[in-house]
Amino acid sequence: MKHKPIFVTRSSMPPFEEFINEIKPIWDTACLTNMGTYHIQLEKNLIEYLGVNHISLFTNGHMALELVLQAMNLTGEVITTPFTFASTTHAIVRNGLIPVFCDVNPADYTIDVNKIEQLITDKTSAILPVHVYGHVCNVGEIQRIAKKYDLKVIYDAAHAFGVQMNGQGIGNFGDASMFSFHATKVFNTLEGGAIAFADEEIGKQLYTLKNFGIKSEVWVEGIGVNAKMNEFQAAMGICNLRHISEELSKRKHVVERYRNRLSKINGLQIMNDADGVQSNYSYFPVVFDEKVFGLSRNEIYDRLKENHIFARKYFYPLTNTFNYYLGQFDRNQTPVAQHIAKRVLTLPLYADLALDDVDRICDIILERGVKNT
């Protein structure tokens, strides 16, 4: 029996007619961009849903992160993690800053807070941690360190849309948090992103920077870019937000089936939700210990691919090992991240993934190589 391909993710979309009805007024107004009606409405909706005080929308998550770093007038070095997507490191470098890579902890792959202080120098201006796969960093300890050394904290929360910790939206921690609304994310605006921030002055800077640095018709006060979210993106976001609870519920069922099938298999490391954290079920990473399980991550990846199932080696390679940065950073300083990156595989996960397909994926993974359960 030939099965249809299964990709690592599939974009969530509202009913077709709902989106068509939503965008119809755009033809009447001919307002396509420049912080229009839909843009303003989506900001209001997201402030309420995410439980944050302020938010600024962008054409994508990368520009959001790059511009918030610029808005904060950072200098020198920024402590971050290499276990992340390319955007995190590139945003630092494109601001003329130097990334200083801290290792991750082996439990949830977020930045190892026990190793941050030893990396701080008189050139350090900020910490940029990453909420990996939607799992939350140790925000309390990071804040303690930042306060002690007078550092800014900007979270890469690309994976953490809708995540709460002890009932508080994740966008409330640190000085700012970047969310990605890319098509592959839990919540999407086709393409897009946002910054949740605490200081209204940062919001004013962001507003100007995403519009070429233009303050008014006759005043340009900075070197900005065109990073405004357009009205079609915002309209998609308004529609998708109406269905987010249902989407997360469906994703939860998929995750529960994976955990039921794989969590007791020796040689497979499965992440569980931390106490007090409301998950968004954004990814399902599995770390393969080839010596115990009997097969390596790469072998499982190839086996799935042979069956038209496309998992992802995510995150691999580490950003501090990219060809472009070759020789600039010591990859030996992040051995835990290196260990995980060589063994992690994110399995297909999206709201409409059938549980029968989840079982088929698990059957293929467990077909051979298990020494004991």
Coordinates of C-alpha atoms in Angstrom, one line a residue:
M1 CA 0.0 0.0 0.0
K2 CA 1.4 3.4 -1.0
H3 CA 1.1 6.1 1.6
K4 CA 1.0 9.8 1.0
P5 CA 4.1 11.8 2.1
I6 CA 4.2 13.1 5.6
F7 CA 6.2 16.2 6.2
V8 CA 7.6 17.4 9.5
T9 CA 5.0 20.1 9.7
R10 CA 1.9 21.4 7.8
S11 CA 0.6 24.9 8.0
S12 CA -2.6 25.5 9.9
M13 CA -5.1 27.5 7.9
P14 CA -8.6 28.8 8.6
P15 CA -11.6 27.7 6.5
F16 CA -11.2 29.1 3.0
E17 CA -14.5 31.1 3.1
E18 CA -13.6 32.6 6.5
F19 CA -10.3 34.0 5.1
I20 CA -12.0 35.3 1.9
N21 CA -14.7 37.1 3.9
E22 CA -12.0 38.5 6.2
I23 CA -9.9 40.1 3.4
K24 CA -12.9 41.3 1.3
P25 CA -12.8 44.8 2.9
I26 CA -9.2 45.3 1.8
W27 CA -10.5 45.7 -1.8
D28 CA -12.8 48.4 -0.6
T29 CA -10.1 50.4 1.2
A30 CA -7.1 49.5 -1.0
C31 CA -5.1 49.7 2.2
L32 CA -2.5 46.9 1.9
T33 CA 0.1 48.0 4.5
N34 CA 1.4 50.8 6.7
M35 CA 0.0 49.6 10.0
G36 CA -3.6 49.5 8.7
T37 CA -6.9 48.3 10.3
Y38 CA -6.0 44.6 10.4
H39 CA -2.5 45.3 11.7
I40 CA -3.9 47.3 14.6
Q41 CA -6.6 44.7 15.3
L42 CA -4.2 41.8 15.4
E43 CA -1.9 43.6 17.8
K44 CA -4.9 44.1 20.2
N45 CA -5.9 40.4 19.8
L46 CA -2.4 39.2 20.5
I47 CA -1.9 41.4 23.5
E48 CA -5.0 39.8 25.0
Y49 CA -4.2 36.2 24.0
L50 CA -0.5 36.3 25.0
G51 CA -1.2 38.3 28.2
V52 CA 1.5 40.9 27.5
N53 CA 1.4 44.7 27.8
H54 CA 2.9 45.7 24.5
I55 CA 3.5 44.1 21.1
S56 CA 4.8 45.2 17.8
L57 CA 4.2 43.2 14.5
F58 CA 6.8 42.6 11.8
T59 CA 7.0 41.0 8.4
N60 CA 8.9 38.1 9.8
G61 CA 10.5 36.9 13.1
H62 CA 14.0 37.5 12.0
M63 CA 13.5 41.2 11.3
A64 CA 11.7 41.5 14.6
L65 CA 14.7 40.0 16.4
E66 CA 17.3 42.0 14.4
L67 CA 15.5 45.3 15.0
V68 CA 14.9 44.8 18.7
L69 CA 18.6 44.3 19.2
Q70 CA 19.2 47.5 17.2
A71 CA 16.5 49.4 19.2
M72 CA 18.3 48.6 22.4
N73 CA 21.6 50.1 21.2
L74 CA 23.6 47.1 22.3
T75 CA 27.4 47.0 22.0
G76 CA 30.1 44.4 22.3
E77 CA 29.1 40.9 23.2
V78 CA 25.8 39.0 23.5
I79 CA 25.7 35.7 25.3
T80 CA 23.5 33.2 23.5
T81 CA 23.2 29.5 22.6
P82 CA 24.3 27.7 19.3
F83 CA 21.4 25.2 19.7
T84 CA 19.0 27.4 17.7
F85 CA 18.0 28.3 14.2
A86 CA 20.4 30.4 12.1
S87 CA 18.3 33.6 12.6
T88 CA 19.3 33.9 16.2
T89 CA 23.0 34.1 15.6
H90 CA 22.7 36.1 12.3
A91 CA 20.6 38.8 14.0
I92 CA 23.4 39.3 16.5
V93 CA 26.1 39.5 13.9
R94 CA 24.2 41.7 11.5
N95 CA 24.0 44.2 14.4
G96 CA 27.8 44.4 14.6
L97 CA 27.7 42.4 17.9
I98 CA 29.7 39.4 18.9
P99 CA 27.9 36.2 19.9
V100 CA 29.4 34.4 22.8
F101 CA 28.1 30.8 22.9
C102 CA 27.0 29.2 26.1
D103 CA 26.3 25.5 26.3
V104 CA 22.8 24.1 26.9
N105 CA 21.6 21.9 29.7
P106 CA 21.0 18.2 28.8
A107 CA 17.4 18.1 30.2
D108 CA 15.6 20.6 28.0
Y109 CA 18.3 21.9 25.7
T110 CA 17.8 25.5 26.8
I111 CA 20.8 27.7 27.8
D112 CA 22.7 26.3 30.8
V113 CA 22.3 29.1 33.4
N114 CA 25.1 27.6 35.5
K115 CA 27.6 28.5 32.7
I116 CA 26.4 32.1 31.9
E117 CA 28.3 34.1 34.5
Q118 CA 31.7 32.7 33.5
L119 CA 31.2 34.1 30.0
I120 CA 30.4 37.6 31.1
T121 CA 33.0 40.3 30.5
D122 CA 33.2 44.0 30.5
K123 CA 32.1 43.9 26.9
T124 CA 28.8 41.9 27.6
S125 CA 25.7 43.9 27.0
A126 CA 22.9 41.3 26.8
I127 CA 21.8 37.7 27.1
L128 CA 19.8 36.2 24.3
P129 CA 18.4 32.8 25.4
V130 CA 16.1 30.5 23.3
H131 CA 13.0 28.8 24.5
V132 CA 13.8 25.5 22.6
Y133 CA 10.9 23.6 21.1
G134 CA 8.6 25.7 23.3
H135 CA 10.3 24.5 26.5
V136 CA 11.0 27.5 28.8
C137 CA 14.4 28.7 29.9
N138 CA 15.2 29.2 33.5
V139 CA 13.8 32.7 33.4
G140 CA 14.2 33.4 37.1
E141 CA 17.9 32.6 37.2
I142 CA 18.6 34.5 33.9
Q143 CA 16.9 37.6 35.4
R144 CA 18.9 37.3 38.5
I145 CA 22.2 37.2 36.5
A146 CA 21.0 40.1 34.2
K147 CA 20.2 42.3 37.2
K148 CA 23.5 41.5 38.9
Y149 CA 25.5 42.6 35.8
D150 CA 23.1 45.2 34.4
L151 CA 22.4 43.3 31.2
K152 CA 19.5 43.3 28.8
V153 CA 17.6 40.0 28.2
I154 CA 16.0 39.3 24.9
Y155 CA 14.3 36.0 24.5
D156 CA 14.1 34.1 21.2
A157 CA 10.5 32.8 21.7
A158 CA 10.0 31.7 18.1
H159 CA 8.9 28.3 19.3
A160 CA 6.9 29.5 22.4
F161 CA 3.8 31.1 21.1
G162 CA 1.0 30.8 23.7
V163 CA 3.2 29.1 26.3
Q164 CA 2.5 30.1 29.9
M165 CA 4.5 29.6 33.0
N166 CA 2.6 29.6 36.3
G167 CA -0.3 31.3 34.5
Q168 CA 1.8 34.1 33.1
G169 CA 2.4 34.5 29.3
I170 CA 6.0 33.7 28.4
G171 CA 6.3 37.1 26.6
N172 CA 6.4 38.9 30.0
F173 CA 9.9 37.8 30.9
G174 CA 13.1 39.7 30.1
D175 CA 13.1 43.1 28.3
A176 CA 11.7 41.6 25.1
S177 CA 10.6 38.4 23.5
M178 CA 10.5 37.6 19.8
F179 CA 7.7 35.4 18.4
S180 CA 7.8 33.9 14.9
F181 CA 4.6 33.6 12.9
H182 CA 6.1 31.7 10.0
A183 CA 3.9 29.3 8.1
T184 CA 5.4 26.3 9.9
K185 CA 4.7 27.6 13.4
V186 CA 1.9 26.8 15.8
F187 CA 0.3 30.1 14.9
N188 CA 1.0 31.7 11.6
T189 CA 0.3 34.9 9.6
L190 CA 1.5 33.3 6.4
E191 CA 4.9 34.9 7.3
G192 CA 5.4 37.2 10.2
G193 CA 6.7 37.9 13.7
A194 CA 6.4 40.1 16.7
I195 CA 8.2 41.6 19.6
A196 CA 6.6 41.6 23.1
F197 CA 8.3 44.3 25.2
A198 CA 8.1 46.0 28.6
D199 CA 9.4 49.5 27.9
E200 CA 7.2 51.8 25.8
E201 CA 10.3 53.6 24.6
I202 CA 11.5 50.4 22.9
G203 CA 8.1 50.2 21.2
K204 CA 8.6 53.7 19.8
Q205 CA 12.0 52.7 18.4
L206 CA 10.6 49.5 16.9
Y207 CA 7.7 51.4 15.2
T208 CA 10.3 53.8 13.6
L209 CA 12.9 51.2 12.7
K210 CA 10.4 48.9 10.8
N211 CA 9.5 51.9 8.7
F212 CA 12.9 52.8 7.4
G213 CA 13.7 54.9 10.5
I214 CA 11.1 57.5 9.4
K215 CA 9.8 59.4 12.4
S216 CA 7.6 61.8 10.5
E217 CA 7.2 63.1 6.9
V218 CA 10.2 65.4 7.4
W219 CA 12.2 63.6 10.0
V220 CA 14.3 60.4 9.6
E221 CA 16.0 59.6 12.9
G222 CA 17.7 56.2 12.2
I223 CA 18.7 53.6 9.7
G224 CA 15.7 51.3 9.5
V225 CA 14.2 48.8 7.1
N226 CA 10.9 48.0 5.6
A227 CA 9.7 45.3 8.1
K228 CA 6.0 46.2 8.4
M229 CA 3.4 43.4 8.5
N230 CA 1.0 43.8 5.6
E231 CA -2.8 43.6 5.9
F232 CA -3.1 40.1 4.3
Q233 CA -0.7 38.7 6.8
A234 CA -2.6 40.3 9.7
A235 CA -5.9 39.1 8.3
M236 CA -4.6 35.5 8.3
G237 CA -3.4 36.0 11.9
I238 CA -6.9 37.2 13.0
C239 CA -8.5 34.2 11.4
N240 CA -6.0 31.7 12.8
L241 CA -6.2 33.1 16.3
R242 CA -9.9 32.3 16.4
H243 CA -9.0 28.6 16.0
I244 CA -5.8 28.4 18.1
S245 CA -7.4 26.5 21.0
E246 CA -8.7 23.8 18.7
E247 CA -5.3 23.6 17.0
L248 CA -3.4 23.2 20.2
S249 CA -5.8 20.6 21.4
K250 CA -5.2 18.5 18.3
R251 CA -1.5 18.9 18.6
K252 CA -1.7 17.7 22.2
H253 CA -3.3 14.5 21.1
V254 CA -0.6 13.9 18.6
V255 CA 2.1 14.5 21.2
E256 CA 0.3 12.2 23.7
R257 CA 0.3 9.4 21.2
Y258 CA 4.0 9.8 20.5
R259 CA 4.8 9.8 24.2
N260 CA 2.6 6.7 24.7
R261 CA 4.5 4.8 22.0
L262 CA 8.1 6.0 22.6
S263 CA 8.6 7.3 26.1
K264 CA 9.4 3.9 27.6
I265 CA 11.9 2.8 24.9
N266 CA 15.4 2.6 26.2
G267 CA 17.8 4.7 24.1
L268 CA 15.2 7.4 23.3
Q269 CA 15.2 10.6 25.2
I270 CA 11.8 12.2 25.2
M271 CA 11.1 15.7 26.6
N272 CA 8.3 16.1 29.1
D273 CA 6.5 19.3 30.1
A274 CA 8.0 21.2 33.0
D275 CA 5.9 21.8 36.1
G276 CA 3.8 24.9 35.9
V277 CA 4.3 25.2 32.1
Q278 CA 1.4 25.2 29.8
S279 CA 2.8 23.8 26.5
N280 CA 2.0 24.7 23.0
Y281 CA 3.0 21.3 21.6
S282 CA 5.1 22.9 18.9
Y283 CA 7.7 20.2 18.2
F284 CA 8.3 16.6 19.2
P285 CA 12.1 16.1 19.4
V286 CA 13.6 12.6 20.1
V287 CA 17.3 12.2 21.0
F288 CA 18.6 8.8 19.9
D289 CA 21.4 7.1 21.9
E290 CA 22.6 4.7 19.2
K291 CA 24.6 2.6 21.6
V292 CA 21.4 1.7 23.6
F293 CA 18.7 1.9 20.9
G294 CA 20.8 0.2 18.3
L295 CA 20.3 2.7 15.5
S296 CA 21.6 6.2 15.1
R297 CA 19.6 9.4 14.4
N298 CA 20.8 9.4 10.8
E299 CA 19.7 5.9 10.2
I300 CA 16.2 6.5 11.6
Y301 CA 16.1 9.7 9.5
D302 CA 16.9 7.7 6.3
R303 CA 14.5 4.9 7.2
L304 CA 11.6 7.4 7.6
K305 CA 12.6 9.1 4.4
E306 CA 12.5 5.8 2.5
N307 CA 8.9 5.6 3.7
H308 CA 8.1 9.1 2.5
I309 CA 8.2 10.5 6.0
F310 CA 10.2 13.6 6.3
A311 CA 11.5 14.3 9.8
R312 CA 14.0 17.1 10.5
K313 CA 17.5 17.2 12.1
Y314 CA 16.6 20.2 14.2
F315 CA 18.9 21.9 15.3
Y316 CA 21.7 20.6 13.2
P317 CA 24.3 21.8 12.6
L318 CA 25.0 24.1 15.5
T319 CA 25.2 27.8 14.5
N320 CA 28.8 28.1 15.9
T321 CA 29.8 25.4 13.4
F322 CA 28.4 27.0 10.3
N323 CA 30.8 27.3 7.4
Y324 CA 30.6 31.1 7.4
Y325 CA 31.7 31.2 11.0
L326 CA 34.5 28.6 10.5
G327 CA 37.4 29.4 12.8
Q328 CA 35.7 32.2 14.6
F329 CA 34.3 30.2 17.5
D330 CA 35.5 27.2 19.6
R331 CA 32.9 24.5 19.1
N332 CA 34.5 22.5 21.9
Q333 CA 33.0 25.1 24.4
T334 CA 29.5 23.7 23.8
P335 CA 29.9 19.9 24.1
V336 CA 26.3 19.2 25.3
A337 CA 24.8 21.1 22.5
Q338 CA 27.1 19.3 20.1
H339 CA 26.1 15.9 21.5
I340 CA 22.3 16.7 21.2
A341 CA 22.6 18.2 17.7
K342 CA 24.2 15.0 16.4
R343 CA 21.4 12.8 17.8
V344 CA 18.1 14.8 17.8
L345 CA 15.3 14.3 15.3
T346 CA 12.0 16.2 15.3
L347 CA 9.2 14.0 14.2
P348 CA 6.2 15.1 12.1
L349 CA 3.8 17.1 14.2
Y350 CA 0.8 19.2 13.2
A351 CA -2.8 19.6 14.1
D352 CA -4.3 17.4 11.3
L353 CA -1.7 14.6 11.6
A354 CA -3.8 11.5 11.9
L355 CA -3.1 9.3 14.9
D356 CA -2.9 6.3 12.5
D357 CA 0.0 8.1 10.8
V358 CA 1.7 8.7 14.2
D359 CA 1.4 5.0 14.9
R360 CA 2.9 4.2 11.5
I361 CA 5.9 6.6 12.2
C362 CA 6.4 4.9 15.5
D363 CA 6.2 1.4 14.0
I364 CA 8.9 2.3 11.5
I365 CA 11.2 3.7 14.2
L366 CA 10.7 0.7 16.4
E367 CA 10.8 -1.9 13.6
R368 CA 14.3 -3.1 14.7
G369 CA 17.1 -1.9 16.9
V370 CA 15.4 -1.9 20.2
K371 CA 17.4 -3.9 22.7
N372 CA 14.8 -3.8 25.5
T373 CA 11.7 -1.9 26.6

